[in-house]
Amino acid sequence: MSFLEKPSPGRLLLDDTVPLTAVIEASQNLQSHTVCGISLPLPPKKLIGNMDREFIAERQRGLQTYLDSITQHPLLSSSMFVKKFLDPNNYSANYTEIALQQVSMFFRSDPKWEVQEPLRDVGWRIRKQYFLIKNKEQPKERYLLSWVDLGPDKFLSDKDLQSAMKLLTSLSTPYLCPLLFSSTSESSALLIRPFNERGSLRDHICKVKPRESYLKKYCNPKKSQGLELQHIKLYGRQILEGLKLLHDGGVFFGHLHASNVIVDDGVCRLMDVENGMLGVPSALRPAFTQLRKINSTESIDVFCFGHLLYEMTYGRPPDSVPIDQYPAVPYTAVVSVLQSILSTEACKSGMPTVSELMQTPLFSDVHLQHSEKLQIKVPSRLKEALKTAKESLEKRLQEEQRVLHQHRRLTRAQSHHGSEEEKKRRKILARKVGNAVVHTQSSGASSPPTCPSSPTPPSTTGTPVCLSVSLSLCLSVCLSVCLSVCLSLFGKVSDRLCSSPLLARTC
């Protein structure tokens, strides 16, 4: 029987990776300052008594730029401070206090564990809290306890989820970090695994202390540096081996990044493999939802591997994707692999598979300590449940991508219709139509009368004018009707898009 609290009826599962936006309606100007070492363009302090309309509008635009720089920053935008400021209704809970209550209940049921210290803000997830604990029977060993809310991509039944977690705790492979204990309920999960004092691969790249706040560690690291080629090749191949092991066993991941990889005795191990089963959204979800070719869990893992390979090479993650221009680096084989994953062509036409990446010159000649064939033996019933959950996860992703694609098309159409160039073109067209009508009327008024007794055959010289006028009038009418229909359609579709879970919070 689970010790965790059940969710309240009608509880909404939010995707915390969905970007929030804001529009400034009024502003107060202060001195420029920095956040977590990041220089942000806060407009300067306004002059006393200066209430000129243009001056106020300029300061307001500056503040909007400042706010946009925060909401578009990958780390700041996901922080609790920003989320609570922009969406207080959904981010008002004290998740640290909730986690402490749940952990205390667990310790009462299993008194051999003891909390050493809470690791506050060590990870970026708002609904995931970490604690350093020890086993009273082994007081010198330290373990990492994490408590996390189940996410919107949780498609396994409670029974199947418990079976899947039991499978993960029984695994013993060199490329997956061991999971020692797990307990799940309808709303959350509690997990215990060994604690690595050296931290994650990102801690190693950024040369920071693992227990510090993630904003302090990663927002503006002073000493971050890319890895040497031999380590890029070895670590990359080991990570690919771990991904292939999961894919061959039917286990979906989707959460590969440098903070989810630890290096233990020269071997890279994947952490938080259970995230996909728990339904928590991927850290890179805002990026790959923009790319419709990345529509399967396997392609998500390859896309995430491209991000990780870039970070191992340059010492920082890419600012945006696609990437067609790469900083100078002496490793041409690395750039070739990056282009096959992160370039515009790759994002449009498709990316290589994990097996194909392992056969590239960069990774094919890497010697592995563990050369034996590894596999995960998944019971047939659980394998079928994982397959169904994987299909549901991919279906939700593809639906989000379809909605975003429609929204971008409608936004471009509205922007084009309201552009100065389009307005000028419509004015010129209307002027031409008006001149043609006036010319036709004046020609008809000055034409000489004809004799009834001697009918004149119809003239062909006036036909082009009449035809031109008719076509112009038809074009004008059609254009007006089309614009009216498009604007009406845009309003209806916008209402529909704003009712979707993905865009409702930004409309």
PDB file of C-alpha atoms in Angstrom, residues 51-181:
ATOM      1  CA  MET A  51       5.653  62.349 -17.922  1.00  0.00           C
ATOM      2  CA  ASP A  52       5.993  62.880 -21.659  1.00  0.00           C
ATOM      3  CA  ARG A  53       3.951  60.290 -23.546  1.00  0.00           C
ATOM      4  CA  GLU A  54       6.783  59.277 -25.872  1.00  0.00           C
ATOM      5  CA  PHE A  55       9.212  58.982 -22.955  1.00  0.00           C
ATOM      6  CA  ILE A  56       6.812  56.738 -21.008  1.00  0.00           C
ATOM      7  CA  ALA A  57       6.219  54.600 -24.115  1.00  0.00           C
ATOM      8  CA  GLU A  58       9.981  54.228 -24.601  1.00  0.00           C
ATOM      9  CA  ARG A  59      10.472  53.117 -21.002  1.00  0.00           C
ATOM     10  CA  GLN A  60       7.565  50.698 -21.339  1.00  0.00           C
ATOM     11  CA  ARG A  61       9.128  49.142 -24.444  1.00  0.00           C
ATOM     12  CA  GLY A  62      12.381  48.797 -22.542  1.00  0.00           C
ATOM     13  CA  LEU A  63      10.661  47.019 -19.677  1.00  0.00           C
ATOM     14  CA  GLN A  64       8.899  44.719 -22.143  1.00  0.00           C
ATOM     15  CA  THR A  65      12.289  43.839 -23.629  1.00  0.00           C
ATOM     16  CA  TYR A  66      13.571  43.131 -20.126  1.00  0.00           C
ATOM     17  CA  LEU A  67      10.640  40.827 -19.365  1.00  0.00           C
ATOM     18  CA  ASP A  68      10.971  39.060 -22.729  1.00  0.00           C
ATOM     19  CA  SER A  69      14.651  38.379 -22.022  1.00  0.00           C
ATOM     20  CA  ILE A  70      13.619  36.598 -18.812  1.00  0.00           C
ATOM     21  CA  THR A  71      10.737  34.577 -20.254  1.00  0.00           C
ATOM     22  CA  GLN A  72      12.882  33.484 -23.206  1.00  0.00           C
ATOM     23  CA  HIS A  73      15.857  32.401 -21.103  1.00  0.00           C
ATOM     24  CA  PRO A  74      15.804  28.571 -20.801  1.00  0.00           C
ATOM     25  CA  LEU A  75      16.763  28.515 -17.106  1.00  0.00           C
ATOM     26  CA  LEU A  76      15.198  31.697 -15.740  1.00  0.00           C
ATOM     27  CA  SER A  77      11.866  31.029 -17.455  1.00  0.00           C
ATOM     28  CA  SER A  78      11.535  27.654 -15.703  1.00  0.00           C
ATOM     29  CA  SER A  79      12.403  28.964 -12.230  1.00  0.00           C
ATOM     30  CA  MET A  80       9.788  29.053  -9.498  1.00  0.00           C
ATOM     31  CA  PHE A  81      10.189  32.819  -9.042  1.00  0.00           C
ATOM     32  CA  VAL A  82       9.262  33.597 -12.646  1.00  0.00           C
ATOM     33  CA  LYS A  83       6.487  30.996 -12.819  1.00  0.00           C
ATOM     34  CA  LYS A  84       4.906  32.259  -9.614  1.00  0.00           C
ATOM     35  CA  PHE A  85       5.096  35.873 -10.794  1.00  0.00           C
ATOM     36  CA  LEU A  86       3.507  35.148 -14.187  1.00  0.00           C
ATOM     37  CA  ASP A  87       1.034  32.448 -13.113  1.00  0.00           C
ATOM     38  CA  PRO A  88       0.348  32.706  -9.358  1.00  0.00           C
ATOM     39  CA  ASN A  89      -2.819  30.600  -9.566  1.00  0.00           C
ATOM     40  CA  ASN A  90      -0.944  27.478 -10.660  1.00  0.00           C
ATOM     41  CA  TYR A  91       2.381  28.045  -8.889  1.00  0.00           C
ATOM     42  CA  SER A  92       1.453  29.213  -5.409  1.00  0.00           C
ATOM     43  CA  ALA A  93       2.086  25.905  -3.577  1.00  0.00           C
ATOM     44  CA  ASN A  94       5.150  25.369  -1.412  1.00  0.00           C
ATOM     45  CA  TYR A  95       6.523  22.242  -3.075  1.00  0.00           C
ATOM     46  CA  THR A  96       9.454  21.947  -0.669  1.00  0.00           C
ATOM     47  CA  GLU A  97       7.062  21.777   2.292  1.00  0.00           C
ATOM     48  CA  ILE A  98       4.835  19.259   0.511  1.00  0.00           C
ATOM     49  CA  ALA A  99       7.850  17.089  -0.265  1.00  0.00           C
ATOM     50  CA  LEU A 100       9.037  17.233   3.359  1.00  0.00           C
ATOM     51  CA  GLN A 101       5.653  16.037   4.550  1.00  0.00           C
ATOM     52  CA  GLN A 102       5.686  13.111   2.115  1.00  0.00           C
ATOM     53  CA  VAL A 103       9.253  12.166   3.005  1.00  0.00           C
ATOM     54  CA  SER A 104       8.434  12.303   6.729  1.00  0.00           C
ATOM     55  CA  MET A 105       5.556   9.900   6.156  1.00  0.00           C
ATOM     56  CA  PHE A 106       7.900   7.570   4.316  1.00  0.00           C
ATOM     57  CA  PHE A 107      10.465   7.622   7.136  1.00  0.00           C
ATOM     58  CA  ARG A 108       7.786   6.720   9.656  1.00  0.00           C
ATOM     59  CA  SER A 109       7.009   3.638   7.585  1.00  0.00           C
ATOM     60  CA  ASP A 110      10.694   2.743   7.114  1.00  0.00           C
ATOM     61  CA  PRO A 111      12.730   4.129  10.070  1.00  0.00           C
ATOM     62  CA  LYS A 112      16.124   2.915   8.813  1.00  0.00           C
ATOM     63  CA  TRP A 113      16.455   6.053   6.654  1.00  0.00           C
ATOM     64  CA  GLU A 114      17.427   9.474   7.990  1.00  0.00           C
ATOM     65  CA  VAL A 115      17.533  12.889   6.289  1.00  0.00           C
ATOM     66  CA  GLN A 116      20.945  14.531   6.241  1.00  0.00           C
ATOM     67  CA  GLU A 117      19.954  17.761   4.477  1.00  0.00           C
ATOM     68  CA  PRO A 118      17.541  19.054   1.834  1.00  0.00           C
ATOM     69  CA  LEU A 119      19.228  19.934  -1.457  1.00  0.00           C
ATOM     70  CA  ARG A 120      17.239  23.065  -2.259  1.00  0.00           C
ATOM     71  CA  ASP A 121      17.018  24.167  -5.887  1.00  0.00           C
ATOM     72  CA  VAL A 122      19.676  21.684  -6.944  1.00  0.00           C
ATOM     73  CA  GLY A 123      17.501  20.732  -9.930  1.00  0.00           C
ATOM     74  CA  TRP A 124      15.439  22.809 -12.366  1.00  0.00           C
ATOM     75  CA  ARG A 125      12.114  20.983 -11.961  1.00  0.00           C
ATOM     76  CA  ILE A 126       9.641  22.882  -9.818  1.00  0.00           C
ATOM     77  CA  ARG A 127       7.742  19.758  -8.797  1.00  0.00           C
ATOM     78  CA  LYS A 128      10.806  17.677  -7.944  1.00  0.00           C
ATOM     79  CA  GLN A 129      12.619  17.998  -4.620  1.00  0.00           C
ATOM     80  CA  TYR A 130      15.902  16.382  -3.550  1.00  0.00           C
ATOM     81  CA  PHE A 131      17.206  15.268  -0.155  1.00  0.00           C
ATOM     82  CA  LEU A 132      20.523  13.847   0.960  1.00  0.00           C
ATOM     83  CA  ILE A 133      19.796  10.837   3.187  1.00  0.00           C
ATOM     84  CA  LYS A 134      21.666   7.996   4.868  1.00  0.00           C
ATOM     85  CA  ASN A 135      20.897   4.443   5.911  1.00  0.00           C
ATOM     86  CA  LYS A 136      21.314   3.969   9.661  1.00  0.00           C
ATOM     87  CA  GLU A 137      22.629   0.483   8.989  1.00  0.00           C
ATOM     88  CA  GLN A 138      25.337   1.951   6.694  1.00  0.00           C
ATOM     89  CA  PRO A 139      26.004   5.403   8.187  1.00  0.00           C
ATOM     90  CA  LYS A 140      28.977   6.206   5.928  1.00  0.00           C
ATOM     91  CA  GLU A 141      27.032   5.836   2.683  1.00  0.00           C
ATOM     92  CA  ARG A 142      25.047   8.747   1.255  1.00  0.00           C
ATOM     93  CA  TYR A 143      21.964   8.411  -0.949  1.00  0.00           C
ATOM     94  CA  LEU A 144      19.861  10.783  -3.026  1.00  0.00           C
ATOM     95  CA  LEU A 145      16.120  10.799  -2.367  1.00  0.00           C
ATOM     96  CA  SER A 146      13.875  12.565  -4.867  1.00  0.00           C
ATOM     97  CA  TRP A 147      10.154  13.267  -4.635  1.00  0.00           C
ATOM     98  CA  VAL A 148       8.336  14.208  -7.847  1.00  0.00           C
ATOM     99  CA  ASP A 149       4.792  14.860  -9.038  1.00  0.00           C
ATOM    100  CA  LEU A 150       3.542  12.670 -11.868  1.00  0.00           C
ATOM    101  CA  GLY A 151       3.313  14.604 -15.119  1.00  0.00           C
ATOM    102  CA  PRO A 152       0.874  15.048 -18.022  1.00  0.00           C
ATOM    103  CA  ASP A 153       2.584  12.321 -20.088  1.00  0.00           C
ATOM    104  CA  LYS A 154       1.868   9.579 -17.569  1.00  0.00           C
ATOM    105  CA  PHE A 155      -0.061   7.032 -19.626  1.00  0.00           C
ATOM    106  CA  LEU A 156       0.752   3.827 -17.731  1.00  0.00           C
ATOM    107  CA  SER A 157      -1.877   2.514 -15.346  1.00  0.00           C
ATOM    108  CA  ASP A 158      -0.951   2.553 -11.662  1.00  0.00           C
ATOM    109  CA  LYS A 159      -0.390  -1.189 -11.699  1.00  0.00           C
ATOM    110  CA  ASP A 160       1.774  -1.098 -14.821  1.00  0.00           C
ATOM    111  CA  LEU A 161       3.740   1.869 -13.440  1.00  0.00           C
ATOM    112  CA  GLN A 162       4.538  -0.074 -10.271  1.00  0.00           C
ATOM    113  CA  SER A 163       5.673  -3.031 -12.408  1.00  0.00           C
ATOM    114  CA  ALA A 164       7.868  -0.743 -14.516  1.00  0.00           C
ATOM    115  CA  MET A 165       9.484   0.813 -11.437  1.00  0.00           C
ATOM    116  CA  LYS A 166      10.087  -2.629  -9.996  1.00  0.00           C
ATOM    117  CA  LEU A 167      11.837  -3.549 -13.250  1.00  0.00           C
ATOM    118  CA  LEU A 168      14.112  -0.495 -13.032  1.00  0.00           C
ATOM    119  CA  THR A 169      15.110  -1.245  -9.436  1.00  0.00           C
ATOM    120  CA  SER A 170      16.170  -4.750 -10.509  1.00  0.00           C
ATOM    121  CA  LEU A 171      18.412  -3.585 -13.387  1.00  0.00           C
ATOM    122  CA  SER A 172      22.178  -3.806 -13.084  1.00  0.00           C
ATOM    123  CA  THR A 173      23.844  -2.503 -16.238  1.00  0.00           C
ATOM    124  CA  PRO A 174      26.982  -0.353 -16.641  1.00  0.00           C
ATOM    125  CA  TYR A 175      25.274   2.457 -18.593  1.00  0.00           C
ATOM    126  CA  LEU A 176      22.254   3.056 -16.337  1.00  0.00           C
ATOM    127  CA  CYS A 177      22.469   4.580 -12.868  1.00  0.00           C
ATOM    128  CA  PRO A 178      21.004   2.046 -10.384  1.00  0.00           C
ATOM    129  CA  LEU A 179      17.677   2.796  -8.739  1.00  0.00           C
ATOM    130  CA  LEU A 180      17.603   1.315  -5.237  1.00  0.00           C
ATOM    131  CA  PHE A 181      14.016   1.986  -4.151  1.00  0.00           C
TER     132      PHE A 181
END
